[in-house]
């Protein structure tokens, strides 16, 4: 295993679209949605154990989740948990992680990935990451993984790529343009064109390449975190970071770097990826019965004349459903959500309404 390979797993989101199961104090990355005995972040961590030495895997998260991280990933050293004092999107956490890792190993090659994705073809995922890490170690480039689209989905961003490839790897293409979530007609044209990929939000680069990119395209943020070079991986790091984050703008790595840099490449991949952004994506990934019901767990849920439903309830809860079709039924902490699967996007508004009427009691 290459000692220069590092992983930075982003685990700071609150997962509001999975309310009421996912809540601010216990968001979706810490939940076992499929009843497999592993949470999403545990599964992500295990995937990277095949790519990096365990001491080279770092988790960046909101400081309120530090204890959850330690509980679910007990083998991590405290120095491998990067605690953010406030949420500031993906650019600051990547700048922080990349500069901290560079102080440990200036020759580091880093893969950055969210903690809440699912991968069905682990071997394919590992192969794609290792291929990209090798390319990143040999070229001054920023690589992202693109997923070959199986349908015109309006819930994902898209990446258009060109024929141009890296000289040493003919499978890794130059990126032409990033496009935000399109409408359905545009998504259909993207899929038909054959040169668009879903943006998986997984990045691979050398520490030197990404830090140079920050210096060039987001110099203010580069200066903020570069000032900490002498205190990273010491007792003074936490105090420095608490102050640094107060100075950071809220900006994603896509807007800050990827859409501006001229050395961005993409590897088209297909390894059974889902970003689990909605209950619909959980339904798509879950095992279903012969009438399309996905029930997690299933021991005490009885369904009669019901089909194509997503049901997620506590193990000790007896649930009986009759005459329900194409619905989401979710219960957690004595809060019950029932809504049509076709209207799932309204969950975000439901959460906002609950917060408006009841404060944070149920959020």
Short mmCIF file of C-alpha atoms in Angstrom, two decimals:
data_model
loop_
_atom_site.label_atom_id
_atom_site.label_comp_id
_atom_site.label_asym_id
_atom_site.label_seq_id
_atom_site.Cartn_x
_atom_site.Cartn_y
_atom_site.Cartn_z
CA UNK A 1 0.00 0.00 0.00
CA UNK A 2 1.38 3.40 -1.02
CA UNK A 3 2.33 5.44 2.06
CA UNK A 4 1.90 8.63 0.01
CA UNK A 5 -1.84 7.98 -0.47
CA UNK A 6 -4.16 9.88 1.87
CA UNK A 7 -7.93 10.17 2.20
CA UNK A 8 -9.91 13.16 3.44
CA UNK A 9 -13.49 12.15 4.23
CA UNK A 10 -15.99 14.99 4.55
CA UNK A 11 -18.56 14.27 7.28
CA UNK A 12 -19.99 17.59 8.39
CA UNK A 13 -23.44 17.68 6.76
CA UNK A 14 -26.72 17.61 8.67
CA UNK A 15 -28.74 15.53 6.15
CA UNK A 16 -32.00 17.45 6.60
CA UNK A 17 -33.70 15.68 3.68
CA UNK A 18 -33.70 12.46 5.70
CA UNK A 19 -35.64 13.96 8.58
CA UNK A 20 -36.93 12.65 10.96
CA UNK A 21 -34.36 9.80 10.99
CA UNK A 22 -31.49 12.20 10.31
CA UNK A 23 -31.36 15.10 12.74
CA UNK A 24 -28.85 17.80 13.57
CA UNK A 25 -27.52 15.88 16.59
CA UNK A 26 -27.31 12.59 14.65
CA UNK A 27 -27.17 13.18 10.87
CA UNK A 28 -27.35 10.67 8.04
CA UNK A 29 -23.63 9.78 7.81
CA UNK A 30 -23.91 8.17 11.26
CA UNK A 31 -26.98 6.06 10.39
CA UNK A 32 -27.28 2.48 9.11
CA UNK A 33 -30.00 3.06 6.51
CA UNK A 34 -29.94 -0.45 5.04
CA UNK A 35 -29.79 -2.55 8.19
CA UNK A 36 -26.36 -3.99 7.31
CA UNK A 37 -24.71 -3.32 10.67
CA UNK A 38 -22.57 -0.42 9.39
CA UNK A 39 -23.32 3.26 9.16
CA UNK A 40 -22.53 5.23 6.02
CA UNK A 41 -19.34 6.71 7.45
CA UNK A 42 -18.17 3.30 8.67
CA UNK A 43 -18.66 1.85 5.19
CA UNK A 44 -16.81 4.79 3.62
CA UNK A 45 -13.90 4.40 6.06
CA UNK A 46 -13.66 0.67 5.32
CA UNK A 47 -13.48 1.33 1.57
CA UNK A 48 -10.49 3.61 2.06
CA UNK A 49 -8.66 1.05 4.19
CA UNK A 50 -8.09 -0.73 0.87
CA UNK A 51 -6.44 2.38 -0.58
CA UNK A 52 -4.57 4.12 2.25
CA UNK A 53 -2.77 3.10 5.43
CA UNK A 54 -5.18 3.63 8.35
CA UNK A 55 -3.06 6.44 9.76
CA UNK A 56 -3.49 8.32 6.45
CA UNK A 57 -7.28 8.55 6.64
CA UNK A 58 -8.61 11.85 8.00
CA UNK A 59 -12.18 12.86 8.80
CA UNK A 60 -13.25 16.50 8.60
CA UNK A 61 -16.47 17.22 10.44
CA UNK A 62 -18.32 19.74 12.55
CA UNK A 63 -16.89 19.77 16.07
CA UNK A 64 -20.28 18.76 17.51
CA UNK A 65 -19.85 15.36 15.83
CA UNK A 66 -16.38 14.61 17.21
CA UNK A 67 -17.71 12.21 19.84
CA UNK A 68 -19.86 10.40 17.25
CA UNK A 69 -16.79 9.99 15.03
CA UNK A 70 -14.78 8.54 17.92
CA UNK A 71 -17.60 6.17 18.82
CA UNK A 72 -18.14 4.86 15.29
CA UNK A 73 -14.48 4.91 14.19
CA UNK A 74 -12.61 4.09 17.43
CA UNK A 75 -9.32 3.31 15.69
CA UNK A 76 -8.82 6.92 14.62
CA UNK A 77 -6.24 9.00 16.45
CA UNK A 78 -7.47 12.41 17.65
CA UNK A 79 -5.16 14.08 15.12
CA UNK A 80 -7.07 12.35 12.32
CA UNK A 81 -10.30 14.14 13.21
CA UNK A 82 -10.44 17.68 11.81
CA UNK A 83 -13.08 19.55 13.82
CA UNK A 84 -14.64 22.57 12.12
CA UNK A 85 -15.99 25.21 14.53
CA UNK A 86 -18.63 26.38 12.04
CA UNK A 87 -19.97 25.18 8.69
CA UNK A 88 -18.31 26.90 5.74
CA UNK A 89 -18.93 24.52 2.80
CA UNK A 90 -16.32 22.34 1.09
CA UNK A 91 -13.56 24.75 0.05
CA UNK A 92 -12.40 25.65 3.59
CA UNK A 93 -12.43 22.06 4.82
CA UNK A 94 -10.42 20.91 1.80
CA UNK A 95 -7.94 23.77 2.20
CA UNK A 96 -7.55 22.87 5.89
CA UNK A 97 -7.17 19.14 5.26
CA UNK A 98 -4.81 19.49 2.32
CA UNK A 99 -2.43 21.83 4.12
CA UNK A 100 -2.48 19.72 7.27
CA UNK A 101 -1.68 16.59 5.25
CA UNK A 102 1.05 18.40 3.30
CA UNK A 103 2.82 19.14 6.59
CA UNK A 104 2.82 15.40 7.33
CA UNK A 105 3.93 14.36 3.84
CA UNK A 106 4.78 16.96 1.16
CA UNK A 107 4.54 14.17 -1.45
CA UNK A 108 1.01 13.23 -0.45
CA UNK A 109 -1.62 12.30 -3.00
CA UNK A 110 -5.11 12.91 -1.63
CA UNK A 111 -8.56 11.61 -2.41
CA UNK A 112 -11.39 13.75 -1.07
CA UNK A 113 -14.80 12.09 -0.71
CA UNK A 114 -18.10 12.57 1.11
CA UNK A 115 -18.92 10.20 3.96
CA UNK A 116 -22.51 9.49 2.92
CA UNK A 117 -22.25 7.88 -0.52
CA UNK A 118 -22.93 4.23 -1.28
CA UNK A 119 -20.88 2.09 -3.66
CA UNK A 120 -22.07 -1.33 -4.83
CA UNK A 121 -18.93 -2.29 -6.81
CA UNK A 122 -16.17 -1.82 -4.24
CA UNK A 123 -13.48 -3.35 -6.46
CA UNK A 124 -14.40 -0.98 -9.27
CA UNK A 125 -14.30 1.98 -6.91
CA UNK A 126 -10.89 1.03 -5.52
CA UNK A 127 -9.50 0.54 -9.03
CA UNK A 128 -10.76 3.98 -10.16
CA UNK A 129 -9.31 5.72 -7.10
CA UNK A 130 -5.94 3.98 -7.42
CA UNK A 131 -5.78 4.81 -11.13
CA UNK A 132 -6.52 8.46 -10.38
CA UNK A 133 -4.02 8.63 -7.51
CA UNK A 134 -1.31 7.28 -9.79
CA UNK A 135 -2.16 9.87 -12.45
CA UNK A 136 -2.25 12.67 -9.88
CA UNK A 137 1.18 11.68 -8.57
CA UNK A 138 2.66 12.01 -12.06
CA UNK A 139 0.84 15.11 -13.35
CA UNK A 140 0.02 18.61 -12.16
CA UNK A 141 -3.71 18.07 -12.39
CA UNK A 142 -6.95 18.05 -10.44
CA UNK A 143 -9.01 14.92 -11.09
CA UNK A 144 -12.67 14.30 -10.36
CA UNK A 145 -14.65 11.11 -10.81
CA UNK A 146 -17.61 11.27 -13.18
CA UNK A 147 -20.38 8.67 -13.12
CA UNK A 148 -21.74 7.44 -16.43
CA UNK A 149 -25.43 8.47 -16.27
CA UNK A 150 -28.08 5.76 -16.41
CA UNK A 151 -30.97 8.21 -16.76
CA UNK A 152 -31.60 11.95 -17.23
CA UNK A 153 -31.57 12.83 -13.53
CA UNK A 154 -32.23 16.46 -12.51
CA UNK A 155 -30.84 15.91 -9.01
CA UNK A 156 -27.16 15.80 -10.02
CA UNK A 157 -24.65 18.24 -11.42
CA UNK A 158 -23.04 17.24 -14.73
CA UNK A 159 -19.52 17.29 -16.16
CA UNK A 160 -18.87 17.56 -19.89
CA UNK A 161 -15.52 16.19 -21.02
CA UNK A 162 -13.39 16.52 -24.14
CA UNK A 163 -11.40 14.06 -26.26
CA UNK A 164 -8.17 15.45 -24.79
CA UNK A 165 -6.67 13.12 -22.20
CA UNK A 166 -3.71 13.00 -19.85
CA UNK A 167 -0.62 11.92 -21.81
CA UNK A 168 0.04 9.05 -19.40
CA UNK A 169 -3.58 7.90 -19.07
CA UNK A 170 -5.88 7.91 -22.09
CA UNK A 171 -8.94 7.21 -19.91
CA UNK A 172 -8.73 10.47 -17.97
CA UNK A 173 -10.24 13.31 -20.01
CA UNK A 174 -9.93 17.08 -19.85
CA UNK A 175 -13.03 18.71 -18.40
CA UNK A 176 -14.86 21.10 -20.70
CA UNK A 177 -17.51 22.47 -18.35
CA UNK A 178 -19.32 21.87 -15.07
CA UNK A 179 -23.10 22.34 -15.14
CA UNK A 180 -25.35 22.72 -12.12
CA UNK A 181 -28.52 20.63 -11.74
CA UNK A 182 -30.38 21.00 -15.06
CA UNK A 183 -34.07 20.84 -15.91
CA UNK A 184 -35.40 17.57 -17.36
CA UNK A 185 -35.11 18.52 -21.03
CA UNK A 186 -31.51 19.64 -20.60
CA UNK A 187 -30.71 16.50 -18.62
CA UNK A 188 -32.11 14.39 -21.47
CA UNK A 189 -29.89 16.17 -23.99
CA UNK A 190 -26.86 15.67 -21.74
CA UNK A 191 -27.43 11.91 -21.55
CA UNK A 192 -28.07 11.62 -25.29
CA UNK A 193 -24.87 13.49 -26.15
CA UNK A 194 -22.70 10.81 -24.56
CA UNK A 195 -20.04 13.20 -23.27
CA UNK A 196 -21.67 14.22 -19.99
CA UNK A 197 -21.18 12.51 -16.62
CA UNK A 198 -22.79 12.91 -13.21
CA UNK A 199 -20.63 14.90 -10.81
CA UNK A 200 -19.88 12.52 -7.92
CA UNK A 201 -18.07 15.11 -5.79
CA UNK A 202 -15.04 12.84 -5.39
CA UNK A 203 -11.68 14.51 -6.05
CA UNK A 204 -8.11 13.26 -6.43
CA UNK A 205 -4.96 15.38 -6.55
CA UNK A 206 -1.53 15.81 -5.06
CA UNK A 207 -1.23 18.04 -2.03
CA UNK A 208 1.04 20.31 -4.06
CA UNK A 209 -1.46 20.62 -6.94
CA UNK A 210 -4.48 21.53 -4.80
CA UNK A 211 -2.52 23.94 -2.62
CA UNK A 212 -1.18 25.65 -5.74
CA UNK A 213 -4.74 25.86 -7.05
CA UNK A 214 -5.89 27.58 -3.85
CA UNK A 215 -2.96 29.98 -4.07
CA UNK A 216 -3.94 30.89 -7.63
CA UNK A 217 -7.75 30.89 -7.56
CA UNK A 218 -8.64 31.60 -3.92
CA UNK A 219 -5.57 33.38 -2.51
CA UNK A 220 -7.34 34.87 0.52
CA UNK A 221 -8.33 31.43 1.77
CA UNK A 222 -4.92 30.03 0.91
CA UNK A 223 -3.29 32.73 3.05
CA UNK A 224 -5.65 32.06 5.96
CA UNK A 225 -4.76 28.36 6.18
CA UNK A 226 -1.14 28.65 5.07
CA UNK A 227 -0.48 30.73 8.17
CA UNK A 228 -1.10 27.58 10.18
CA UNK A 229 1.72 25.59 8.60
CA UNK A 230 3.80 25.68 11.79
CA UNK A 231 0.96 24.60 14.08
CA UNK A 232 -0.72 21.82 12.09
CA UNK A 233 -0.51 18.48 13.91
CA UNK A 234 0.36 20.20 17.18
CA UNK A 235 -1.61 21.21 20.29
CA UNK A 236 -1.98 24.73 18.86
CA UNK A 237 -3.89 23.56 15.77
CA UNK A 238 -7.40 23.74 17.27
CA UNK A 239 -7.04 27.34 18.46
CA UNK A 240 -5.67 28.41 15.10
CA UNK A 241 -8.51 26.69 13.18
CA UNK A 242 -11.20 28.22 15.39
CA UNK A 243 -9.93 31.65 14.42
CA UNK A 244 -9.24 30.78 10.78
CA UNK A 245 -12.79 29.62 10.08
CA UNK A 246 -14.20 32.94 11.25
CA UNK A 247 -12.32 34.57 8.38
CA UNK A 248 -13.45 32.11 5.66
CA UNK A 249 -16.12 32.73 3.06
CA UNK A 250 -18.81 30.08 2.56
CA UNK A 251 -17.93 28.57 -0.81
CA UNK A 252 -17.80 25.14 -2.43
CA UNK A 253 -14.69 23.62 -3.99
CA UNK A 254 -16.54 23.47 -7.31
CA UNK A 255 -17.12 27.23 -7.46
CA UNK A 256 -13.82 28.15 -5.83
CA UNK A 257 -11.42 25.92 -7.78
CA UNK A 258 -12.81 23.30 -10.15
CA UNK A 259 -14.76 25.68 -12.40
CA UNK A 260 -11.80 28.06 -12.68
CA UNK A 261 -8.69 25.89 -12.99
CA UNK A 262 -7.39 24.89 -16.44
CA UNK A 263 -5.85 21.59 -15.30
CA UNK A 264 -9.08 19.77 -14.33
CA UNK A 265 -9.64 16.22 -15.61
CA UNK A 266 -12.33 13.58 -15.14
CA UNK A 267 -12.26 9.80 -15.11
CA UNK A 268 -15.55 8.30 -16.41
CA UNK A 269 -16.57 5.53 -14.02
CA UNK A 270 -19.40 3.14 -13.28
CA UNK A 271 -19.19 1.42 -9.90
CA UNK A 272 -22.75 1.51 -8.59
CA UNK A 273 -22.61 4.97 -7.03
CA UNK A 274 -25.36 6.85 -5.22
CA UNK A 275 -25.06 10.04 -3.20
CA UNK A 276 -28.13 9.15 -1.10
CA UNK A 277 -29.50 12.65 -1.39
CA UNK A 278 -33.15 11.74 -0.82
CA UNK A 279 -35.39 8.98 0.49
CA UNK A 280 -35.99 8.11 -3.17
CA UNK A 281 -32.31 7.23 -3.53
CA UNK A 282 -32.55 5.00 -0.44
CA UNK A 283 -35.55 3.31 -2.04
CA UNK A 284 -33.61 2.78 -5.29
CA UNK A 285 -30.69 1.14 -3.46
CA UNK A 286 -32.69 -0.96 -0.98
CA UNK A 287 -33.87 -4.52 -1.47
CA UNK A 288 -37.56 -4.71 -2.37
CA UNK A 289 -40.27 -7.35 -2.15
CA UNK A 290 -42.21 -8.66 -5.12
CA UNK A 291 -44.55 -5.63 -5.18
CA UNK A 292 -41.78 -3.04 -4.83
CA UNK A 293 -41.87 -2.32 -1.11
CA UNK A 294 -38.55 -1.46 0.57
CA UNK A 295 -38.94 -2.06 4.30
CA UNK A 296 -36.07 -1.43 6.75
CA UNK A 297 -36.17 -3.29 9.06
CA UNK A 298 -38.87 -5.70 7.96
CA UNK A 299 -39.49 -8.00 10.97
CA UNK A 300 -42.45 -6.14 12.48
CA UNK A 301 -43.85 -4.33 9.44
CA UNK A 302 -46.93 -5.87 7.86
CA UNK A 303 -48.18 -4.55 4.53
CA UNK A 304 -51.48 -5.43 2.89
CA UNK A 305 -52.54 -4.32 -0.57
CA UNK A 306 -49.62 -1.88 -0.60
CA UNK A 307 -46.86 -1.40 -3.18
CA UNK A 308 -43.78 0.63 -4.09
CA UNK A 309 -43.45 2.10 -0.59
CA UNK A 310 -40.33 3.13 1.33
CA UNK A 311 -40.74 2.20 5.02
CA UNK A 312 -38.09 2.95 7.64
CA UNK A 313 -39.10 2.45 11.28
CA UNK A 314 -37.44 1.39 14.58
CA UNK A 315 -36.86 -2.34 15.03
CA UNK A 316 -39.25 -2.61 17.98
CA UNK A 317 -42.09 -0.78 16.24
CA UNK A 318 -45.10 -2.79 15.03
CA UNK A 319 -46.39 -1.16 11.85
CA UNK A 320 -49.39 -2.25 9.80
CA UNK A 321 -50.07 -0.56 6.45
CA UNK A 322 -52.98 -1.23 4.14
CA UNK A 323 -53.92 0.26 0.79
CA UNK A 324 -50.83 2.48 0.55
CA UNK A 325 -49.05 2.89 -2.79
CA UNK A 326 -45.93 4.94 -3.67
CA UNK A 327 -45.48 6.43 -0.20
CA UNK A 328 -42.61 7.18 2.16
CA UNK A 329 -43.30 6.13 5.75
CA UNK A 330 -40.58 7.06 8.24
CA UNK A 331 -40.66 7.10 12.04
CA UNK A 332 -37.93 8.07 14.47
CA UNK A 333 -37.86 9.48 18.00
CA UNK A 334 -41.67 9.48 18.16
CA UNK A 335 -41.90 11.58 15.01
CA UNK A 336 -43.76 10.15 12.02
CA UNK A 337 -43.44 11.31 8.41
CA UNK A 338 -45.81 10.07 5.71
CA UNK A 339 -45.69 11.58 2.24
CA UNK A 340 -46.04 10.49 -1.41
CA UNK A 341 -42.74 9.48 -2.97
CA UNK A 342 -43.55 11.78 -5.90
CA UNK A 343 -43.65 14.76 -3.53
CA UNK A 344 -40.52 13.95 -1.60
CA UNK A 345 -38.87 17.27 -2.36
CA UNK A 346 -41.48 18.81 -0.06
CA UNK A 347 -39.68 17.19 2.91
CA UNK A 348 -37.25 20.10 2.94
CA UNK A 349 -40.18 22.50 3.27
CA UNK A 350 -41.76 20.28 5.93
CA UNK A 351 -38.56 20.51 7.98
CA UNK A 352 -38.58 24.29 7.60
CA UNK A 353 -42.22 24.46 8.72
CA UNK A 354 -41.58 22.22 11.73
CA UNK A 355 -38.63 24.37 12.74
CA UNK A 356 -40.72 27.54 12.33
CA UNK A 357 -43.56 26.21 14.47
CA UNK A 358 -41.69 24.16 17.08
CA UNK A 359 -38.14 25.52 17.06
CA UNK A 360 -35.36 22.93 17.11
CA UNK A 361 -37.24 20.50 19.37
CA UNK A 362 -37.91 18.02 16.56
CA UNK A 363 -35.03 18.92 14.20
#
